[in-house]
PDB file of C-alpha atoms in Angstrom:
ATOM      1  CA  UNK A 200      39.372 -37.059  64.716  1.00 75.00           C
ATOM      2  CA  UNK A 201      38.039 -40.289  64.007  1.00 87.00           C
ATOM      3  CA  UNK A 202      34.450 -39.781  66.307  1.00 88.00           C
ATOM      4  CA  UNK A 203      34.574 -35.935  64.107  1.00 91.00           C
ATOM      5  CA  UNK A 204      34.400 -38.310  60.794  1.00 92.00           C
ATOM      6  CA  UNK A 205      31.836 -40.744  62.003  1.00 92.00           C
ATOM      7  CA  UNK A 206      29.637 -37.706  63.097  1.00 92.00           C
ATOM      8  CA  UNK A 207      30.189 -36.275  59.143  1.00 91.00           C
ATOM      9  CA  UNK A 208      29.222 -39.466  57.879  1.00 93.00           C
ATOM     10  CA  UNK A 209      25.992 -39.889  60.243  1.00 93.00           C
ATOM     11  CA  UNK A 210      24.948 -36.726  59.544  1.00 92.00           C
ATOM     12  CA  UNK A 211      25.087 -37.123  55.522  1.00 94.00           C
ATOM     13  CA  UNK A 212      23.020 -40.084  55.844  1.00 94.00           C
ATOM     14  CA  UNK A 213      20.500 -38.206  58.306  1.00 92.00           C
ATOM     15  CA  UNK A 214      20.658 -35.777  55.292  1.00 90.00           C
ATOM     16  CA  UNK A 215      19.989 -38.493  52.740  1.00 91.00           C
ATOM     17  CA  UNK A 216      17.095 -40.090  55.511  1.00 88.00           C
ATOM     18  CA  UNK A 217      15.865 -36.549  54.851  1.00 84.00           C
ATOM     19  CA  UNK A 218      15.815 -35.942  51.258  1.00 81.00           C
ATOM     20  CA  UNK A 219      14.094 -39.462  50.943  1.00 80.00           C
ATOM     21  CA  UNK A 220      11.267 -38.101  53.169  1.00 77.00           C
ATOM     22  CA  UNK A 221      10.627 -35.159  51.297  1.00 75.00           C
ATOM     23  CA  UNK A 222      10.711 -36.877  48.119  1.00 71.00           C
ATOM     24  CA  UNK A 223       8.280 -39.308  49.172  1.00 68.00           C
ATOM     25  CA  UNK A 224       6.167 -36.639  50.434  1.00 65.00           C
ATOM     26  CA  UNK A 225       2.658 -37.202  49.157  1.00 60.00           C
ATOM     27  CA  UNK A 226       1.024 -33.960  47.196  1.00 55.00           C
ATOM     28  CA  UNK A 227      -2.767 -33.727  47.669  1.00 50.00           C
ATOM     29  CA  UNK A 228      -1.989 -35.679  51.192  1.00 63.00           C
ATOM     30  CA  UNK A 229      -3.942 -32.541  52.941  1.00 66.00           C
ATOM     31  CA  UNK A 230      -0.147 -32.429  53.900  1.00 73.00           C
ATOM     32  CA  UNK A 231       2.979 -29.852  53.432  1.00 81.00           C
ATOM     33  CA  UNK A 232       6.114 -29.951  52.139  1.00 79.00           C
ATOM     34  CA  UNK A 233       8.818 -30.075  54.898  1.00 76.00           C
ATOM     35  CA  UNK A 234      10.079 -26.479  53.644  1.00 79.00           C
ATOM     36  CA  UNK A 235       6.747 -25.073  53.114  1.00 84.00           C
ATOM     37  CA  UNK A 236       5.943 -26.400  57.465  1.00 87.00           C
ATOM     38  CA  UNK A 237       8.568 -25.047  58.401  1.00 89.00           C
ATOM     39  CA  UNK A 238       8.130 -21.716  56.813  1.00 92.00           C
ATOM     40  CA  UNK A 239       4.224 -21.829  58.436  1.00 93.00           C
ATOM     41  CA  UNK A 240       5.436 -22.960  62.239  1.00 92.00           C
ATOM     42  CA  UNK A 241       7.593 -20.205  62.105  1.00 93.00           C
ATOM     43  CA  UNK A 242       4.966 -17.804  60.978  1.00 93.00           C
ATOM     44  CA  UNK A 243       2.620 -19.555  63.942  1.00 92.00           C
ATOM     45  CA  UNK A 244       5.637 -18.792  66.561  1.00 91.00           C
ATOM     46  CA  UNK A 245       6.444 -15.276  65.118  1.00 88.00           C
ATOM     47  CA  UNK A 246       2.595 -14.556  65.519  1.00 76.00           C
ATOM     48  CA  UNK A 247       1.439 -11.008  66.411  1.00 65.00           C
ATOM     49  CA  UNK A 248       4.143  -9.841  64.364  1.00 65.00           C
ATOM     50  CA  UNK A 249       5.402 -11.724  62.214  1.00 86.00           C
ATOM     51  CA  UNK A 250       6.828  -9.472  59.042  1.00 89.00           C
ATOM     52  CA  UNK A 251       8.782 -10.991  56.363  1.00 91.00           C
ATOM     53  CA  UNK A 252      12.083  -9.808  57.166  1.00 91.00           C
ATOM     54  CA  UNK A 253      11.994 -11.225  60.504  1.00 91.00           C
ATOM     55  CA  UNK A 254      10.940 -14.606  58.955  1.00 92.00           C
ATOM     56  CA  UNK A 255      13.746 -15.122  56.494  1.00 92.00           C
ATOM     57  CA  UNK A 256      16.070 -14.313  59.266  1.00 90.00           C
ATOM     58  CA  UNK A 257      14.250 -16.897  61.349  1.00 89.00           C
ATOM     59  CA  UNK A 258      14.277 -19.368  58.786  1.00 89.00           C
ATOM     60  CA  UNK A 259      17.855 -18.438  57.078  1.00 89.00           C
ATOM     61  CA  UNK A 260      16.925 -17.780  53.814  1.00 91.00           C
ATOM     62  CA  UNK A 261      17.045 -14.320  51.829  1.00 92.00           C
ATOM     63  CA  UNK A 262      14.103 -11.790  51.736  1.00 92.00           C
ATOM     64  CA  UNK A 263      13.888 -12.473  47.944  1.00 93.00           C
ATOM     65  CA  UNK A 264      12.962 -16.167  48.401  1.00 93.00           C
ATOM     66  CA  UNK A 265      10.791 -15.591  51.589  1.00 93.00           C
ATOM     67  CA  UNK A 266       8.559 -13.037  49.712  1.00 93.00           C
ATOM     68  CA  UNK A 267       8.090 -15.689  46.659  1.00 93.00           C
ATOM     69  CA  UNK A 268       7.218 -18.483  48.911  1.00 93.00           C
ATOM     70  CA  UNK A 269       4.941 -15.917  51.261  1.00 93.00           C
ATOM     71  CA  UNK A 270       3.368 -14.765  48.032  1.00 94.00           C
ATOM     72  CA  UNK A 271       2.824 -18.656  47.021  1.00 93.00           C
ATOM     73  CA  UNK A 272       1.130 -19.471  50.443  1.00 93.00           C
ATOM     74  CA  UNK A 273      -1.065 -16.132  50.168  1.00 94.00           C
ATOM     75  CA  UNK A 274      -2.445 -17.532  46.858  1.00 95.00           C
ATOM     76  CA  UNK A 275      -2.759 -20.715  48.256  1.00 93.00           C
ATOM     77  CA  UNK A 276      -4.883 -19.432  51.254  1.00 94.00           C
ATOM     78  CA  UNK A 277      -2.148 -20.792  53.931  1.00 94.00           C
ATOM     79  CA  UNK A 278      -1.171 -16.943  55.231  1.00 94.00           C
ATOM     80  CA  UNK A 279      -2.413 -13.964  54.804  1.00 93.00           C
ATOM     81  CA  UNK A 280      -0.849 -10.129  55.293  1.00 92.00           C
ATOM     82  CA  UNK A 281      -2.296  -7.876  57.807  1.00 90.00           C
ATOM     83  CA  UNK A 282      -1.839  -3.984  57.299  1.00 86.00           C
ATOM     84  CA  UNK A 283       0.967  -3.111  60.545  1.00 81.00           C
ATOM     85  CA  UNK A 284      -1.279  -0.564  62.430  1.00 79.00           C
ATOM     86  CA  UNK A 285       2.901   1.390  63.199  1.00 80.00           C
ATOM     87  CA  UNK A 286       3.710   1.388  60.062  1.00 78.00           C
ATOM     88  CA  UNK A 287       1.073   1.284  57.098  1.00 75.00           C
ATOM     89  CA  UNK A 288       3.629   0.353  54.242  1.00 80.00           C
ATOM     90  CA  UNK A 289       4.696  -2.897  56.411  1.00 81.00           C
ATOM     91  CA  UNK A 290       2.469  -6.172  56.736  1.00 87.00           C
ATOM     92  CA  UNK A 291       1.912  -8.704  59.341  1.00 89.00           C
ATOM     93  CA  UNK A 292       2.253 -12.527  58.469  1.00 92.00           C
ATOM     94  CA  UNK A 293      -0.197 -14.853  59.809  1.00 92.00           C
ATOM     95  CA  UNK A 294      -1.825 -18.431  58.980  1.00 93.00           C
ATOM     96  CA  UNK A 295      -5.118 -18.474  57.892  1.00 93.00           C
ATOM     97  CA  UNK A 296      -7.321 -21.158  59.441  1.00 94.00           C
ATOM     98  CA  UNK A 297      -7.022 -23.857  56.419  1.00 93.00           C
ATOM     99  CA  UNK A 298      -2.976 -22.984  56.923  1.00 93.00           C
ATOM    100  CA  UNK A 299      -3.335 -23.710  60.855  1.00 92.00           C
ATOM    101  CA  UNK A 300      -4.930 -26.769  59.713  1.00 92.00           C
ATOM    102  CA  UNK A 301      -2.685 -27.562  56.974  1.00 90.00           C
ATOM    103  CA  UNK A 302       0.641 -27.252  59.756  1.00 91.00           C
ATOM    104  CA  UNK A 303      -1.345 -29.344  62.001  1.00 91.00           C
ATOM    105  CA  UNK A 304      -1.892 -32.456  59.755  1.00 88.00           C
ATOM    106  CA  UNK A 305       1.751 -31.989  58.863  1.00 87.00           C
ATOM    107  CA  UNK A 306       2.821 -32.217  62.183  1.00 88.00           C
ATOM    108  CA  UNK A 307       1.127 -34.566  63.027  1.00 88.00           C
ATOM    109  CA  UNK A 308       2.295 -36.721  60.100  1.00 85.00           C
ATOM    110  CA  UNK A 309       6.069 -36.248  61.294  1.00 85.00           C
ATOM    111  CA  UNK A 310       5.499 -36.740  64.802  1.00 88.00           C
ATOM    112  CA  UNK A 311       3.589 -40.418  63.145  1.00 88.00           C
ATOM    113  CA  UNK A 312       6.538 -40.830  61.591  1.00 87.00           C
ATOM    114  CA  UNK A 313       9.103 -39.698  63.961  1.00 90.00           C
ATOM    115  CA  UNK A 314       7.004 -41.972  66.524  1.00 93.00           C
ATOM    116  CA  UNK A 315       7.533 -45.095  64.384  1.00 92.00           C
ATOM    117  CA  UNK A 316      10.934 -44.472  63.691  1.00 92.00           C
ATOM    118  CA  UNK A 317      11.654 -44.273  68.052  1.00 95.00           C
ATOM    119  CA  UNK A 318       9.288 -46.643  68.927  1.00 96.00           C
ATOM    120  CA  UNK A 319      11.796 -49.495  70.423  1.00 97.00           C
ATOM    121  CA  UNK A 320      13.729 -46.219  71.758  1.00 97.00           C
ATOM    122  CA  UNK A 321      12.829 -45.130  76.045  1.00 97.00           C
ATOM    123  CA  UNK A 322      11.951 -42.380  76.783  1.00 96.00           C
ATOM    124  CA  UNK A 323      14.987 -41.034  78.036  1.00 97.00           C
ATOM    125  CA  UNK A 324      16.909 -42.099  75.329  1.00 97.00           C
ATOM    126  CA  UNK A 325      15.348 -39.630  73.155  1.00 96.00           C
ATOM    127  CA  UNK A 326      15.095 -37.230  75.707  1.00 97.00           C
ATOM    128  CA  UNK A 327      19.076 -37.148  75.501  1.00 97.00           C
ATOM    129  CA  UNK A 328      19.097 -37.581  72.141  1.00 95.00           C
ATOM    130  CA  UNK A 329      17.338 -34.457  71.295  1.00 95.00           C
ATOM    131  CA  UNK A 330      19.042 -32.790  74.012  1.00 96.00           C
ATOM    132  CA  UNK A 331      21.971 -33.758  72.147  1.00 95.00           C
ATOM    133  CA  UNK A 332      20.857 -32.628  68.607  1.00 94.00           C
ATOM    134  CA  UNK A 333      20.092 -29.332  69.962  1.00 94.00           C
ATOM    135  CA  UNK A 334      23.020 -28.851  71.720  1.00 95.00           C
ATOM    136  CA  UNK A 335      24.480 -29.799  68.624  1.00 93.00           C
ATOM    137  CA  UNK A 336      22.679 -27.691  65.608  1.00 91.00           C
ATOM    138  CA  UNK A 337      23.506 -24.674  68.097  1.00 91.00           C
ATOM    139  CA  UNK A 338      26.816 -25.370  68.386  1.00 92.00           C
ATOM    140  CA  UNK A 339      27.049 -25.423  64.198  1.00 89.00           C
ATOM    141  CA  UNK A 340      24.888 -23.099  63.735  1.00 86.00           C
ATOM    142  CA  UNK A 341      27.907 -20.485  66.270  1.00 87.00           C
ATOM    143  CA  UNK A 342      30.569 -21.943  63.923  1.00 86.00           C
ATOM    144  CA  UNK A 343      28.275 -21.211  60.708  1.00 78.00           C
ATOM    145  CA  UNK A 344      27.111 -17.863  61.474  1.00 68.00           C
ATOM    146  CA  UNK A 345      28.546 -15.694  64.366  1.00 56.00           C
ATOM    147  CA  UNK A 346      25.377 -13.960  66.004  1.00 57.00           C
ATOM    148  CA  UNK A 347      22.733 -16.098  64.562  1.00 53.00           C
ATOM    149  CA  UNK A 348      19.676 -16.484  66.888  1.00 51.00           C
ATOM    150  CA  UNK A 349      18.836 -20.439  67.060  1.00 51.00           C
ATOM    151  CA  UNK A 350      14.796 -21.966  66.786  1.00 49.00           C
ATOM    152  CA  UNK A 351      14.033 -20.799  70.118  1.00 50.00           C
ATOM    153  CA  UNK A 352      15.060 -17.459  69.367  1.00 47.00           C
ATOM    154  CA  UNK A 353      18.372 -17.195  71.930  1.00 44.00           C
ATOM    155  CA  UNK A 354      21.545 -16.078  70.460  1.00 42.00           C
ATOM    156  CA  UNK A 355      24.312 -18.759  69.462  1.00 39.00           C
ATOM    157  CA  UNK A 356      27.893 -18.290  70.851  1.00 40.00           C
ATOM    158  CA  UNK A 357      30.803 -20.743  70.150  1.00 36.00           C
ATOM    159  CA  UNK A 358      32.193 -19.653  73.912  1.00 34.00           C
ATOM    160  CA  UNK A 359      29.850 -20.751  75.460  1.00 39.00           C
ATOM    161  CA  UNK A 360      29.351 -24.131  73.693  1.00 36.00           C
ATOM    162  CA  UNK A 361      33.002 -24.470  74.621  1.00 35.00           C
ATOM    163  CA  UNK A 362      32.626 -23.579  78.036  1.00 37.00           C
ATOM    164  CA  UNK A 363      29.437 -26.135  78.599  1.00 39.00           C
ATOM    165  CA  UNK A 364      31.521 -28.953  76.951  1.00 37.00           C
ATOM    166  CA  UNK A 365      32.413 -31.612  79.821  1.00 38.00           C
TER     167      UNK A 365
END
């Protein structure tokens, strides 16, 4: 188990790597938060139907915090709601344009910075290497939550993690 405990220890300081960049995020940067991106790329992926429910299910948090931060990035101009022509109680999701732009000069602040950080790596060392991380965060996210659909949208299962393992 001693690979299992160097693995727990790389990923707390990944963790730590992580809190450090969103503390040293800069506000009025024409940039986002790393929560508030996150929330807004889903939104962009979700598009032509994106409501609320099926967001905080995409981004594993609870309707109750999705609606505040959906109600924050409505005031801020990032998203707006769309009346649901099926069902006039329900609401689309979708960026506005200075929220398309807003994701976009977030991403590509993180890919600058992801860029840096690889820049001595090849190419095909971070091709496995986010192979790896995927194959990875899926396999947690199985153990974690039974069922749970991953960020491409396909359903986890521990089996077949198991079953791909070499």
């Amino acid at each position: 188990m001693d690979h299992v405990d160097a693995l727990r220890d790389e990923v707390r300081e990944l963790m730590k790597v992580l809190r450090l960049v969103k503390q040293h995020h800069q506000q009025g940067s024409g940039t986002l938060a790393p929560g508030v991106a996150g929330m807004l790329v889903a939104i962009d992926r979700l598009a032509g139907g994106c409501h609320l429910k099926e967001l905080a299910a995409d981004c594993a948090l609870d309707q109750s915090t999705t609606s505040r931060a959906v109600s924050a990035f409505v005031a801020d101009g990032l998203v707006r709601r769309v009346a649901d022509p099926h069902d006039g109680r329900a609401s689309f999701l979708e960026l506005t344009d200075a929220g398309r732009e807003a994701m976009c000069r977030t991403n590509e602040l993180y890919a600058n910075l992801l860029a840096d950080a690889l820049r001595d790596w090849t190419r095909t060392d971070v091709e496995l290497f986010s192979g790896l991380l995927r194959r990875f965060v899926e396999s947690v996210a199985a153990q974690s939550v039974p069922g749970r659909t991953t960020t491409d949208n396909r359903t986890t299962d521990g089996r077949k993690a198991l079953e791909a393992t070499p």
